[in-house]
C-alpha cells in the first residue's frame, strides 16, 4: 500500500477497497460492517434498521441537474434504499470554510430541504463546524441516515446467484459527466444533466412487487463497472454483461470519447442496478419501466458461476474482455 | 447576520445559534429538530431512538489525553447519552487531504477502535472521501450515532424547572486548555490532559438511580456558560450559579489567566451538567461521586424563575453578574 493518501483512495475503486480492507475493516470489524453493503443492517429492540453515512465534497457545488445539497440528501437516501430500507430520518453536518457566503449556504440548505421533501425524509439533527480560510474547500456536507427494513426483505451484495439477471434502471454516467463538464467549463451546446434523484419510492415498488430481489446497488463513485465488480467479489460469482444493452446517452458517450473516459466507470446518482432471479426479471423490468424514474431500464446481463469474482464484458463488436474495478482516480470529487 | 461565514459561526456560541435559527431551523423545521437537544429523539416502529451527528475538525490531531479519533467516538456517544439514550451503533466518515500519511490514519482509526470498545458501541458503516492537497486540513471525521431510549426517560433542555439543582460532573475546561496548549506549543511543565471520555455508563447509573432527571447536557464548544444559557433559554427559566462552587483545576485557571480566557467558556469533552429536582440532588451527586468519572462532581447552582432565559453568576467576591453565551470565537477548531 502507498504510504500516503492519494486522490485514488477516494475514487470508490480499487485503492478505496484496499483502504477499507487494510485500514478500516481490521480495526472496526464486526458482523454489521463486514458485508460492506451501501448501508449497515442492525437490529434494535427487535426492529431491523439500516444505517448509512456519506460525506459529500463535490466540486463545483452547483451543476446542471443538481448541487451538493440534493446530492447529500439523495446519496444517503439511496444507500438506505439499496438495503431495502425505507429511509426515515437524516442527520446533516457541515464543515464550512471561513468566508463562505451565507447566501450560498442558504441556497444549499434550501436545496436539501426540497430534496428531503421529495424523498419523504426528515432532517432531524445536525452540526456545523467552521475552519479557517484555506483549511477546507468551501463546504463539505455529511449526511447519515436511518431507515426501517420490512419483514421478508433481505438484500445484500452476497446474495447474488448464477442465473440471476442484471438490470439497470436507466442511462449510465449522467452525473459524472454533468459535474466534470461544469468543473472544467466545457462549453457543450447541450449540457448533460445529473441524474441525481431519490430511488426509495422506486425500490419500494420493486419490493412490493417481489420482496425476494437478491441485491440492489447504486453505481456511484467508480460507476457501473466498479459496483458490479464488488458484487461479483462478495457473492463469489461471475457477471456477464452485454455492452450493447447498457443504456448510455449519445451526449455522455460523446463527452467520454473526447475526454478519454469509459462511461462504465462514471458515477451515477439516481440509478440502481438490480440482481433478480431470471424468472421474475422481465416483470421487475416492467415495474421499473412503469415508473418515470425507470423508463429507460434494461436487462444488461446475467450472473454465471465462472470466472468467480470477475466481470466479463461482451463487447458490441462480438469480443469479450474482463471488466475490472476502477483503478486510479478517474474523476476526483464527483460526489 | 454577517454576509459571510466567520470562525465564530462554528464556536458553539451566539453566532452558531444565530446560524441555526436563521438558516437551518427555518429550512428543516420539524418536531424532532426543534428542541435542539444534543440528539434528536425519533420513534421508529414504536421504539424511541436518539440520533446524533458531529463533524470533528480539531487541530492539532493529537494532544495530551486524546486525539481526533477518541473525540469523534466519545463526542457522538455523549450527545446520545445526554438524551438518555444507550448509544449502540456509530457511522464514521472521513474527509482526508491528499498526501495524509496512511500511518497517521491507522493511528487515528486504532484510536477510534479503542474508544468504541471503551464506550461499548460498534462502528457499523463508513465512508472515505479524498480531496486535493490544500483543499482540507489533514483529516476531518464525522460520526453519527443511534441509541435506544428506555421507557420513562424524558430528558430535554426544555424540562428544567425553578427549584432544580445544577450539578457538574467534574473539572471544567480541561479539554479546551489541553488542545490550545498543544496547538500553540506552550511549554508548561505540567500539561493539562483533555477530559475526553464516554459518559454513557455514568448516565446509565444516574438514570437507573432515578429516571426523572430533567436534563443533561455536555458542555462542549462554548463551555459551561454557553450550555447553561441554552438551557435557560429553552426552559424559559433563570439559572443561578455560584462561581466558587465550580470545579476548575488550578492549572486550567493558570493557563486561562495567562491567555485571557474565561474557563467557563472553555470546551469539555467528558463532563456533563445535570438539572435535577432539589429533593434528589444530593443523592444524584452521591451516584456521580461514587463513579471514577464523577469523583469531582459538585452542585454549582439552582434554577430560579427570574430572570427568564438568563444565567446569573454569583461571583467569589460576593457580587453577581449576567453570564452570557459565548460571543466571538474563543477557540476555533477545539473539537
Short mmCIF file of C-alpha atoms in Angstrom, two decimals, chain A residues 1-11 16 19-20 22-24 26-34 37-40 42-47 49 51-57 59 88-103 105-106 109-110 112-113 116-117 122-137 140 142 144 146-148 150 183 221 332-333 335, chain B residues 1-11 16 19-20 22-24 26-34 37-40 42-47 49 51-57 59 88-103 105-106 109-110 112-113 116-117 122-137 140 142 144 146-148 150 183 221 332-333 335:
data_model
loop_
_atom_site.label_atom_id
_atom_site.label_comp_id
_atom_site.label_asym_id
_atom_site.label_seq_id
_atom_site.Cartn_x
_atom_site.Cartn_y
_atom_site.Cartn_z
CA UNK A 1 0.00 0.00 0.00
CA UNK A 2 1.12 3.56 -0.72
CA UNK A 3 2.42 5.39 2.32
CA UNK A 4 0.35 8.49 1.68
CA UNK A 5 -3.30 9.01 0.85
CA UNK A 6 -3.78 9.56 -2.89
CA UNK A 7 -6.81 11.02 -4.63
CA UNK A 8 -7.45 7.50 -5.92
CA UNK A 9 -8.06 6.30 -2.35
CA UNK A 10 -11.27 8.30 -2.58
CA UNK A 11 -12.24 7.15 -6.07
CA UNK A 16 -10.63 2.70 -1.91
CA UNK A 19 -8.00 1.16 2.22
CA UNK A 20 -11.21 -0.38 3.57
CA UNK A 22 -6.34 -2.85 5.13
CA UNK A 23 -7.19 0.02 7.47
CA UNK A 24 -10.87 0.22 8.37
CA UNK A 26 -9.31 -4.80 10.58
CA UNK A 27 -9.89 -2.07 13.18
CA UNK A 28 -13.68 -1.90 13.28
CA UNK A 29 -14.50 -5.46 12.24
CA UNK A 30 -17.99 -6.60 13.26
CA UNK A 31 -20.81 -8.59 11.61
CA UNK A 32 -22.75 -5.46 10.63
CA UNK A 33 -19.80 -3.77 8.93
CA UNK A 34 -18.39 -6.87 7.24
CA UNK A 37 -23.15 -3.05 1.63
CA UNK A 38 -24.31 0.50 0.96
CA UNK A 39 -25.84 0.57 4.46
CA UNK A 40 -25.28 -1.46 7.61
CA UNK A 42 -28.64 -3.53 12.60
CA UNK A 43 -31.28 -4.82 14.98
CA UNK A 44 -32.51 -2.55 17.79
CA UNK A 45 -35.16 -3.90 20.16
CA UNK A 46 -36.17 -6.50 17.58
CA UNK A 47 -36.56 -4.00 14.73
CA UNK A 49 -32.87 -0.87 10.73
CA UNK A 51 -27.74 2.93 8.88
CA UNK A 52 -25.69 4.76 6.33
CA UNK A 53 -23.34 7.73 6.04
CA UNK A 54 -21.61 9.67 3.29
CA UNK A 55 -19.60 12.86 3.18
CA UNK A 56 -20.04 15.00 0.09
CA UNK A 57 -17.15 17.04 -1.31
CA UNK A 59 -16.76 20.30 -6.89
CA UNK A 88 -36.90 7.92 7.53
CA UNK A 89 -34.53 10.33 9.25
CA UNK A 90 -31.30 12.03 8.26
CA UNK A 91 -28.64 13.96 10.10
CA UNK A 92 -26.76 16.77 8.35
CA UNK A 93 -23.34 18.00 9.33
CA UNK A 94 -21.47 20.87 7.68
CA UNK A 95 -17.77 21.70 7.58
CA UNK A 96 -17.61 25.23 6.19
CA UNK A 97 -14.62 27.33 5.14
CA UNK A 98 -14.39 30.73 6.80
CA UNK A 99 -15.58 33.37 4.33
CA UNK A 100 -18.15 31.13 2.61
CA UNK A 101 -21.10 33.31 1.58
CA UNK A 102 -24.14 32.84 3.80
CA UNK A 103 -26.36 33.36 0.75
CA UNK A 105 -25.20 28.31 2.35
CA UNK A 106 -28.89 29.24 2.33
CA UNK A 109 -29.75 24.31 2.69
CA UNK A 110 -32.88 25.17 0.70
CA UNK A 112 -31.56 19.99 0.99
CA UNK A 113 -34.99 20.95 2.27
CA UNK A 116 -35.75 15.81 1.71
CA UNK A 117 -39.38 16.60 0.89
CA UNK A 122 -36.79 14.44 7.67
CA UNK A 123 -33.52 16.07 8.67
CA UNK A 124 -33.74 15.83 12.45
CA UNK A 125 -30.31 16.69 13.80
CA UNK A 126 -27.20 18.48 12.64
CA UNK A 127 -23.87 20.10 13.31
CA UNK A 128 -21.80 22.95 11.89
CA UNK A 129 -18.05 23.38 12.10
CA UNK A 130 -16.12 26.29 10.62
CA UNK A 131 -12.44 26.04 9.67
CA UNK A 132 -10.03 28.83 8.74
CA UNK A 133 -9.87 30.15 5.18
CA UNK A 134 -7.74 27.71 3.18
CA UNK A 135 -8.39 24.78 5.54
CA UNK A 136 -11.33 23.40 3.53
CA UNK A 137 -12.64 23.97 0.01
CA UNK A 140 -18.30 19.66 2.86
CA UNK A 142 -22.07 14.77 5.74
CA UNK A 144 -26.15 9.95 7.87
CA UNK A 146 -31.63 5.58 9.35
CA UNK A 147 -34.33 3.51 7.69
CA UNK A 148 -36.65 0.66 8.55
CA UNK A 150 -39.69 -4.64 6.37
CA UNK A 183 -16.00 21.86 -13.39
CA UNK A 221 -18.22 6.52 -7.48
CA UNK A 332 -11.94 13.09 -8.10
CA UNK A 333 -14.61 14.90 -6.05
CA UNK A 335 -19.75 13.34 -5.09
CA UNK B 1 -26.48 38.48 10.12
CA UNK B 2 -22.98 38.70 8.63
CA UNK B 3 -22.87 38.01 4.91
CA UNK B 4 -20.00 35.56 5.17
CA UNK B 5 -19.33 32.63 7.46
CA UNK B 6 -16.97 33.60 10.28
CA UNK B 7 -14.99 31.30 12.53
CA UNK B 8 -17.36 32.38 15.30
CA UNK B 9 -20.25 30.71 13.44
CA UNK B 10 -18.59 27.44 14.43
CA UNK B 11 -17.83 28.43 18.01
CA UNK B 16 -23.71 29.42 15.94
CA UNK B 19 -27.00 30.40 12.13
CA UNK B 20 -29.18 27.57 13.41
CA UNK B 22 -31.84 31.84 10.79
CA UNK B 23 -30.62 29.25 8.27
CA UNK B 24 -31.10 25.66 9.40
CA UNK B 26 -36.45 27.60 9.05
CA UNK B 27 -35.48 25.19 6.26
CA UNK B 28 -35.59 21.85 8.04
CA UNK B 29 -38.14 22.67 10.74
CA UNK B 30 -39.82 19.60 12.25
CA UNK B 31 -40.82 18.47 15.76
CA UNK B 32 -37.72 16.26 16.18
CA UNK B 33 -35.26 19.00 15.22
CA UNK B 34 -36.99 21.84 17.07
CA UNK B 37 -31.08 18.97 22.13
CA UNK B 38 -27.75 17.17 21.74
CA UNK B 39 -29.56 14.38 19.86
CA UNK B 40 -32.89 14.15 18.08
CA UNK B 42 -37.41 9.82 16.92
CA UNK B 43 -39.86 6.95 17.03
CA UNK B 44 -39.43 4.04 14.61
CA UNK B 45 -41.94 1.19 14.77
CA UNK B 46 -42.89 2.19 18.31
CA UNK B 47 -39.31 2.31 19.60
CA UNK B 49 -34.38 6.18 19.37
CA UNK B 51 -29.91 10.18 16.54
CA UNK B 52 -26.92 12.47 16.65
CA UNK B 53 -24.11 13.68 14.40
CA UNK B 54 -20.95 15.74 14.75
CA UNK B 55 -18.05 16.54 12.48
CA UNK B 56 -14.65 16.81 14.12
CA UNK B 57 -12.04 19.24 12.83
CA UNK B 59 -6.36 20.94 15.45
CA UNK B 88 -25.41 1.41 20.17
CA UNK B 89 -24.12 1.98 16.65
CA UNK B 90 -21.99 4.65 15.02
CA UNK B 91 -21.12 5.58 11.47
CA UNK B 92 -17.72 7.06 10.65
CA UNK B 93 -16.99 9.21 7.64
CA UNK B 94 -13.60 10.63 6.71
CA UNK B 95 -12.64 13.59 4.53
CA UNK B 96 -8.90 13.26 4.02
CA UNK B 97 -6.41 15.61 2.38
CA UNK B 98 -4.33 14.09 -0.39
CA UNK B 99 -0.87 13.30 0.96
CA UNK B 100 -2.04 12.50 4.51
CA UNK B 101 0.21 9.73 5.89
CA UNK B 102 -1.51 6.34 5.98
CA UNK B 103 0.40 5.56 9.19
CA UNK B 105 -4.68 7.42 9.51
CA UNK B 106 -4.06 3.99 11.03
CA UNK B 109 -8.52 4.58 13.27
CA UNK B 110 -6.93 2.48 16.01
CA UNK B 112 -11.44 5.06 17.28
CA UNK B 113 -11.47 1.29 17.70
CA UNK B 116 -15.61 2.44 20.64
CA UNK B 117 -14.69 -0.56 22.80
CA UNK B 122 -19.89 -0.53 17.29
CA UNK B 123 -18.85 1.36 14.17
CA UNK B 124 -21.01 -0.35 11.56
CA UNK B 125 -20.78 1.76 8.41
CA UNK B 126 -18.49 4.38 6.93
CA UNK B 127 -17.26 6.45 4.04
CA UNK B 128 -13.99 7.96 2.85
CA UNK B 129 -13.54 10.95 0.59
CA UNK B 130 -10.19 12.36 -0.50
CA UNK B 131 -9.72 15.97 -1.58
CA UNK B 132 -6.74 17.59 -3.29
CA UNK B 133 -3.77 18.81 -1.27
CA UNK B 134 -4.73 22.21 0.16
CA UNK B 135 -8.48 21.55 -0.05
CA UNK B 136 -8.78 20.28 3.54
CA UNK B 137 -6.55 20.46 6.62
CA UNK B 140 -12.00 15.73 9.20
CA UNK B 142 -17.86 12.77 11.03
CA UNK B 144 -23.29 9.84 13.54
CA UNK B 146 -28.08 5.85 17.08
CA UNK B 147 -29.14 4.87 20.57
CA UNK B 148 -32.15 3.40 22.32
CA UNK B 150 -35.74 3.31 27.72
CA UNK B 183 -1.67 23.85 19.27
CA UNK B 221 -17.93 24.12 22.39
CA UNK B 332 -11.68 27.75 16.88
CA UNK B 333 -11.31 24.07 15.96
CA UNK B 335 -13.41 19.73 18.55
#
